[in-house]
Coordinates of C-alpha atoms in Angstrom, one line a residue:
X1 CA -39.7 62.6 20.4
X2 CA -40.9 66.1 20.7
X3 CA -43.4 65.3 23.0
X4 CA -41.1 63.2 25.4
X5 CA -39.2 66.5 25.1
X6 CA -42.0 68.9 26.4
X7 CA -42.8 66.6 29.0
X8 CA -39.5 66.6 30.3
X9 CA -37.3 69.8 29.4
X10 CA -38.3 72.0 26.4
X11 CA -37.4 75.5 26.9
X12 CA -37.1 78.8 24.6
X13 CA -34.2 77.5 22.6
X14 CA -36.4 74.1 21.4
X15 CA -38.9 76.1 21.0
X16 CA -37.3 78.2 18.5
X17 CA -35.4 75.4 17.0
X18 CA -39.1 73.7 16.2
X19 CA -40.7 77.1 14.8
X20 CA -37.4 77.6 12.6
X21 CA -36.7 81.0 14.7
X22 CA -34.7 83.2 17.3
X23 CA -35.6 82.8 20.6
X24 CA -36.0 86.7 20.5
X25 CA -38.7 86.0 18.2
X26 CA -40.4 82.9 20.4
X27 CA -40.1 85.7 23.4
X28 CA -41.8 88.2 21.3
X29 CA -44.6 85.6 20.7
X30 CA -44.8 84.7 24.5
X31 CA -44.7 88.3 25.5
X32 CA -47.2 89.8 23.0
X33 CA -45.2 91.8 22.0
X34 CA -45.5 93.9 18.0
X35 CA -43.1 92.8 15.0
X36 CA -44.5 89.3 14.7
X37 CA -45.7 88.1 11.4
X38 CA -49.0 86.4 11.7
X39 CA -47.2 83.5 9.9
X40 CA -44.5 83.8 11.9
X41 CA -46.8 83.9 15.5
X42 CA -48.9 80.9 14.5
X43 CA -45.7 78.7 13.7
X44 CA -44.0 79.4 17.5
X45 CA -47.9 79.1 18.6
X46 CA -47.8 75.7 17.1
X47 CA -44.0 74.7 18.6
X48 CA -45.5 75.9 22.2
X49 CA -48.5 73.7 21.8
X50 CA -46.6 70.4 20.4
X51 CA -43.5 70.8 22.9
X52 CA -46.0 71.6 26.2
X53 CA -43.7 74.4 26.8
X54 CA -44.6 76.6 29.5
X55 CA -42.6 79.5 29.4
X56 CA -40.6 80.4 32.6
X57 CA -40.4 84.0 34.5
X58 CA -36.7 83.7 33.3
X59 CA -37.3 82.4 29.7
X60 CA -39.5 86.0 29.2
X61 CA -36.9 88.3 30.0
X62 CA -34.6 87.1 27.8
X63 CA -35.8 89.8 25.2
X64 CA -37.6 92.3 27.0
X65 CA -34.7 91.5 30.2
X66 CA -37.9 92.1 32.7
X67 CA -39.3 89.1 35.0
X68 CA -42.8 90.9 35.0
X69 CA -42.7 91.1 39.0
X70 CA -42.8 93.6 41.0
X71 CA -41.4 93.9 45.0
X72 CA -43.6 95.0 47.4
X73 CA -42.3 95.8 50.8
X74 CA -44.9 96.2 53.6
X75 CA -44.9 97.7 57.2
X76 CA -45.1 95.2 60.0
X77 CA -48.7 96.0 60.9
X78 CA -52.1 94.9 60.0
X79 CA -53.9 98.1 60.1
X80 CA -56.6 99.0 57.7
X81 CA -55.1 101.5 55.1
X82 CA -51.7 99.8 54.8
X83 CA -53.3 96.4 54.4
X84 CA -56.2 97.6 51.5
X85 CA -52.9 99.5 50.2
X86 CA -51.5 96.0 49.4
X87 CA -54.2 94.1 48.6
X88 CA -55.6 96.7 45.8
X89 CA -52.2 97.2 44.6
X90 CA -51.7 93.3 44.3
X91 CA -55.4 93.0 42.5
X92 CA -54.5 95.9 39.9
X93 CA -50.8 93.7 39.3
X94 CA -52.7 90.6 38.2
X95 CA -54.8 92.8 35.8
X96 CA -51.6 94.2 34.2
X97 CA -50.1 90.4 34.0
X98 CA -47.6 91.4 36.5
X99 CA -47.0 89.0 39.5
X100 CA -45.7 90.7 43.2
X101 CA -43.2 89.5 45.4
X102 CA -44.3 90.7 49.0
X103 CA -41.5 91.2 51.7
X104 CA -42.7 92.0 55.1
X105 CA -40.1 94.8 56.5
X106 CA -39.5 94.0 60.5
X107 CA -39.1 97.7 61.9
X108 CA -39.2 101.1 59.9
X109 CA -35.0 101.6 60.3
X110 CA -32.9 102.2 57.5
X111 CA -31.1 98.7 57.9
X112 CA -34.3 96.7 57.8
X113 CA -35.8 98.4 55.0
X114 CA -32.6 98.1 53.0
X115 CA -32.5 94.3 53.9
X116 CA -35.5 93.9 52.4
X117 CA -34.9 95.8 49.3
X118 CA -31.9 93.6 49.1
X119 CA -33.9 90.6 48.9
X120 CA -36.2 92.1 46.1
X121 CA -33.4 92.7 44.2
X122 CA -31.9 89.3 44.1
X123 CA -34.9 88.4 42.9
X124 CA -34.5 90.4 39.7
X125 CA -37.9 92.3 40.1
X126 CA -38.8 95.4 37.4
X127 CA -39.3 98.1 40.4
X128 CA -39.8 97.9 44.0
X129 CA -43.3 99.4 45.7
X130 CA -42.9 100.8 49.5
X131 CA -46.2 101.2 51.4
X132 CA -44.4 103.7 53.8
X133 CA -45.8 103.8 58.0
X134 CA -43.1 106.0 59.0
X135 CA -41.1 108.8 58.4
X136 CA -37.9 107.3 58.6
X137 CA -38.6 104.5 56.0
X138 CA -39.5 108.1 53.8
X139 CA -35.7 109.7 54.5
X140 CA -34.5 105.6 53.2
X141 CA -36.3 106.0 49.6
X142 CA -35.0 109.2 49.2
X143 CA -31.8 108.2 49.8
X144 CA -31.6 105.3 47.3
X145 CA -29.8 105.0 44.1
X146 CA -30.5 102.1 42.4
X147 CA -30.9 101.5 38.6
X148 CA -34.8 100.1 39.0
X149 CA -37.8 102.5 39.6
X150 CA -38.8 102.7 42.8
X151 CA -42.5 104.3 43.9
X152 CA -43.4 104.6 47.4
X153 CA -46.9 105.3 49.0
X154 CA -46.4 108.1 51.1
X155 CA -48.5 110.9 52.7
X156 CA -45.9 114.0 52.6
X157 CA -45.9 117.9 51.6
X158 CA -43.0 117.4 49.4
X159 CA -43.8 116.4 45.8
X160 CA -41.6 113.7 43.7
X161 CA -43.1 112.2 40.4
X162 CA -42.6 108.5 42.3
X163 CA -44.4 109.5 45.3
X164 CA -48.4 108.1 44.9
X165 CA -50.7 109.3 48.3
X166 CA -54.0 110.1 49.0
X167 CA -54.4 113.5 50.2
X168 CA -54.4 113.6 54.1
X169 CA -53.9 117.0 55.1
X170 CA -57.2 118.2 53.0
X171 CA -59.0 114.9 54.2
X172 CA -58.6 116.2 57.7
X173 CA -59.2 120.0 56.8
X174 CA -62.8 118.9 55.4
X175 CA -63.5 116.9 58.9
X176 CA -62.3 119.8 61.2
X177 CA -64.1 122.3 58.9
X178 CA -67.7 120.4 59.0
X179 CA -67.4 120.3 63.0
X180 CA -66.4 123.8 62.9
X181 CA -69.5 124.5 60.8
X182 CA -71.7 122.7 62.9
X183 CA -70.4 125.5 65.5
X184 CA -68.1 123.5 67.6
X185 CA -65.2 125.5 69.0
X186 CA -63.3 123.5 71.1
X187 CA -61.8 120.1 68.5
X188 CA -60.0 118.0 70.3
X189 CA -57.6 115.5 67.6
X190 CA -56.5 112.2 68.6
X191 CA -53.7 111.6 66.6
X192 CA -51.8 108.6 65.3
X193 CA -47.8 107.4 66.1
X194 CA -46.0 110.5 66.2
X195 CA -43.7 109.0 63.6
X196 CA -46.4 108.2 60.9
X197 CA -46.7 110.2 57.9
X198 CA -50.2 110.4 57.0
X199 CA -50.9 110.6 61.3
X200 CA -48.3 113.8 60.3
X201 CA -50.3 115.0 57.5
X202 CA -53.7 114.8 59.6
X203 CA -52.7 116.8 62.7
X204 CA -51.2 119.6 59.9
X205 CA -54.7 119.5 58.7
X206 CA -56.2 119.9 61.7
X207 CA -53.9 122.5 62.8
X208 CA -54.2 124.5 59.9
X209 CA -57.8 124.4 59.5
X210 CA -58.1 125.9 63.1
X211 CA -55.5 128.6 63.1
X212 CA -57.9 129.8 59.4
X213 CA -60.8 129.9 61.7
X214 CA -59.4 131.4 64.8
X215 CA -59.9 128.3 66.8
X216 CA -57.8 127.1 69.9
X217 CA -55.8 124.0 69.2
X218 CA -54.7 121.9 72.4
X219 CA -52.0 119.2 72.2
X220 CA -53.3 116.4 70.1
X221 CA -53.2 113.1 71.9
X222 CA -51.2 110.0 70.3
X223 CA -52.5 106.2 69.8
X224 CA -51.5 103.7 68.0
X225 CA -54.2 103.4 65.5
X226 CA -56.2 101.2 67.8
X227 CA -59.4 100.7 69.2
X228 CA -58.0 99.8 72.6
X229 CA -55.9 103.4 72.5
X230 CA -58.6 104.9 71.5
X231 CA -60.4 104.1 74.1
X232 CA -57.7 104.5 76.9
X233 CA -57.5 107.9 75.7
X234 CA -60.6 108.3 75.7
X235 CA -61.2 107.7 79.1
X236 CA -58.9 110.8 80.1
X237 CA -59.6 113.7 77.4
X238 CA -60.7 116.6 78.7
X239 CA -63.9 117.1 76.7
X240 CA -67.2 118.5 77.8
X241 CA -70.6 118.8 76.6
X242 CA -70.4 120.7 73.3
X243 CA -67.2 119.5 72.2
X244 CA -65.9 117.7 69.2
X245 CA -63.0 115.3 68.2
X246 CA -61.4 114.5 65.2
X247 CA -59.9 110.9 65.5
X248 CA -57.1 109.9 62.7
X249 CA -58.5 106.8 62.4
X250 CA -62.1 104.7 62.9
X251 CA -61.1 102.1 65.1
X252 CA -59.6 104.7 67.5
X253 CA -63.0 106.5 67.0
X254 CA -64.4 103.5 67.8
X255 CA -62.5 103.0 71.3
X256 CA -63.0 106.5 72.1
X257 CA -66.4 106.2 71.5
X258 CA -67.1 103.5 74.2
X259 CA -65.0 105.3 76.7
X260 CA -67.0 108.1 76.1
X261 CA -70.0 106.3 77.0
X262 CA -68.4 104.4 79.9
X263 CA -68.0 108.4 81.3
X264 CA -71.7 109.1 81.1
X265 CA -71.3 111.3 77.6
X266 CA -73.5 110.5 74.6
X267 CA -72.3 110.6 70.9
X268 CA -73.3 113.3 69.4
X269 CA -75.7 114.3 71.9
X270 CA -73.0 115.3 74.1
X271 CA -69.4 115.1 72.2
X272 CA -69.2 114.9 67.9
X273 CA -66.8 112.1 66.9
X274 CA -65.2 111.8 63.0
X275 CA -62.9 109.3 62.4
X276 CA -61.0 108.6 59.2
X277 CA -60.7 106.0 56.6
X278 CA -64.5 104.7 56.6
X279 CA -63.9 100.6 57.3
X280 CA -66.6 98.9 56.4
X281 CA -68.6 98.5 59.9
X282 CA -68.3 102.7 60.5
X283 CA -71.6 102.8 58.6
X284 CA -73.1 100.1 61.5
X285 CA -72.0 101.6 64.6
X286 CA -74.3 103.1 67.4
X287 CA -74.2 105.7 66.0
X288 CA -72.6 105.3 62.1
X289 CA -69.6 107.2 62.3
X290 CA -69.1 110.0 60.6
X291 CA -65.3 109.9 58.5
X292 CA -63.0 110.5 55.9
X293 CA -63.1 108.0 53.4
X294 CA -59.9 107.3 51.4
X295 CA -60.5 105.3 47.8
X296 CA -57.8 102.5 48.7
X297 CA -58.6 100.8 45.4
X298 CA -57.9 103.9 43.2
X299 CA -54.5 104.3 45.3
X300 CA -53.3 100.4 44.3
X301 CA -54.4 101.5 41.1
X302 CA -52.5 104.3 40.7
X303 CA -49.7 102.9 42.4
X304 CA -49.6 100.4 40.0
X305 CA -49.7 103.0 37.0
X306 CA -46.7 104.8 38.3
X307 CA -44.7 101.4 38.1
X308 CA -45.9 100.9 34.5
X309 CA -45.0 104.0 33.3
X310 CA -41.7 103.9 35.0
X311 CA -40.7 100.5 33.7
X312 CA -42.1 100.8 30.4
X313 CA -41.3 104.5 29.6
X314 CA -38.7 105.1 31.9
X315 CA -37.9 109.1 30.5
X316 CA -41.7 110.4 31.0
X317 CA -42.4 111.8 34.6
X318 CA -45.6 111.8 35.8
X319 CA -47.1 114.8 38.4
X320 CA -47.6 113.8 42.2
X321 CA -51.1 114.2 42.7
X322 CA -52.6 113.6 46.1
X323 CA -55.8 111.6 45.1
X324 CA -58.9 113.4 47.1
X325 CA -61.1 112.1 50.0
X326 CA -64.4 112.1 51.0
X327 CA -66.1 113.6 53.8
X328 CA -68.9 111.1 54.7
X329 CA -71.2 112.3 57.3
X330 CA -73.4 110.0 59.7
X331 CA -74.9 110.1 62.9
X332 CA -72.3 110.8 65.0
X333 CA -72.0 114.4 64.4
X334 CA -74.7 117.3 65.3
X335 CA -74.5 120.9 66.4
X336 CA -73.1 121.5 69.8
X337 CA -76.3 121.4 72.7

């Protein structure tokens, strides 16, 4: 009888019914949670085993009234940083028994993103996660009032203790200052989407960094975080032998880079490249790029820290601390000819 039962339909309630307890208690058991008598455990241990009850997403948060999911809303893009953002953030879920439903938001306007937040919701999720691509999707989490945690990777100057980042604007101070140090004067900085906060935090970097050294700064030149803008870019800078560029990203190093070459200029004989990021074939270009490299993995950690501590001890803040980058220098940097 029991086992037809398991086979078929058992839930919580026969579960608790078999073990002679509350379903709090069964919940308790399923959910490791403290307050269980060894007795007590083993019995709805025993109950799970005979029924074949596997306990549902719904049949867990009948105590604790949390599914153990979290909603993770992602920019439309497959670029490098937001992509490892996801995929580290998913890997350090699993290891805290968390699952993640992933939305994909169509365009960074308010409507889209609050569509998708929407969906999350009905889904009963703990706390939403935001890896944020533009600025505008930033102004939408600060705007929200809802009564689940919400933590949002962003690059920004303005602190909040649900705001995790890596810290862009000193990444791209350490890349202008080692050209600057190598004695280039002129550094050229081909930007990201205008729109794009870390691309935002880069070019304050590189501003900054300049205006402390009493360095000219020209315009900085957008792409779109592509090799192929990158390169189209490339083929119309103004640089000249001796100068340097600081490229927001590797792959549009990488474009600029060839067009470079397709002009007759060697890298670094002629013009110093660093890009940003450090993707995993920077190290085997012609020449290995020099770069920023941002620990993608410690950001999903941390990510995922934020959301436990927010879920779990909802009244303790934690500080916004940028985590740092590393300058990583190659070939494709050298004092100016």
């Amino acid at each position: 009888m029991s086992e037809e039962r398991g086979t078929k339909s058992a839930n919580i309630f026969d579960v608790a019914r078999l073990a002679g307890v509350s379903h709090q208690t069964v919940s308790r058991v399923l959910n490791d949670l403290p307050n269980v008598r060894p007795a007590t455990r083993a019995r709805v241990e025993q109950a799970i085993a005979q029924l074949r009850y596997s306990p549902s997403p719904a049949a867990r948060a009948l105590v604790t009234r949390r599914t153990r999911t979290i909603g993770l809303v992602t920019p439309n893009t497959a670029d490098f940083g937001p992509a490892s953002i996801a995929m580290h953030f998913n890997v350090a879920a699993r290891a805290e028994r968390y699952s993640v439903d992933a939305v994909t938001s169509p365009g960074p306007d308010p409507v889209a993103v609050r569509t998708a937040i929407e969906g999350l919701l009905r889904q009963r999720v703990d706390a939403i996660v935001l890896i944020v691509n533009d600025i505008g999707v930033l102004e939408v989490v600060r705007g929200l009032e809802l009564s689940l945690p919400v933590v949002a990777a962003a690059a920004t100057p303005r602190r909040h203790p649900h705001l995790v980042s890596i810290d862009q604007y000193r990444g791209a101070r350490a890349a202008v200052r080692h050209l600057a140090e190598l004695g280039h004067t002129r550094i050229h900085h081909l930007a990201g989407p205008a729109s794009n906060p870390d691309a935002l935090e880069r070019i304050r970097g590189w501003r900054d960094e300049l205006a402390a050294r009493g360095l000219p700064a020209v315009d900085p030149r957008h792409g779109d975080w592509s090799a192929a803008s990158g390169h189209e870019i490339g083929t119309t800078l103004e640089v000249t032998s001796g100068s340097a560029v600081f490229a927001a990203n590797d792959h549009m190093a990488i474009g600029l880079v060839s067009a470079l070459r397709s002009r007759g200029l060697q890298v670094p004989d002629d013009v110093s490249v660093v890009g940003f990021d450090d993707v995993p074939e920077a190290p085997y270009l012609l020449p290995p790029l020099t770069t920023v490299r941002q620990d993608f993995r410690a950001l999903g950690e941390l990510i995922m820290q934020k959301v436990l501590v927010a879920v779990e001890e909802p009244d303790q803040l934690t500080e916004d601390t940028p985590l740092a980058t590393h300058l990583i220098v190659r070939d494709s940097t050298r004092p100016p000819s």
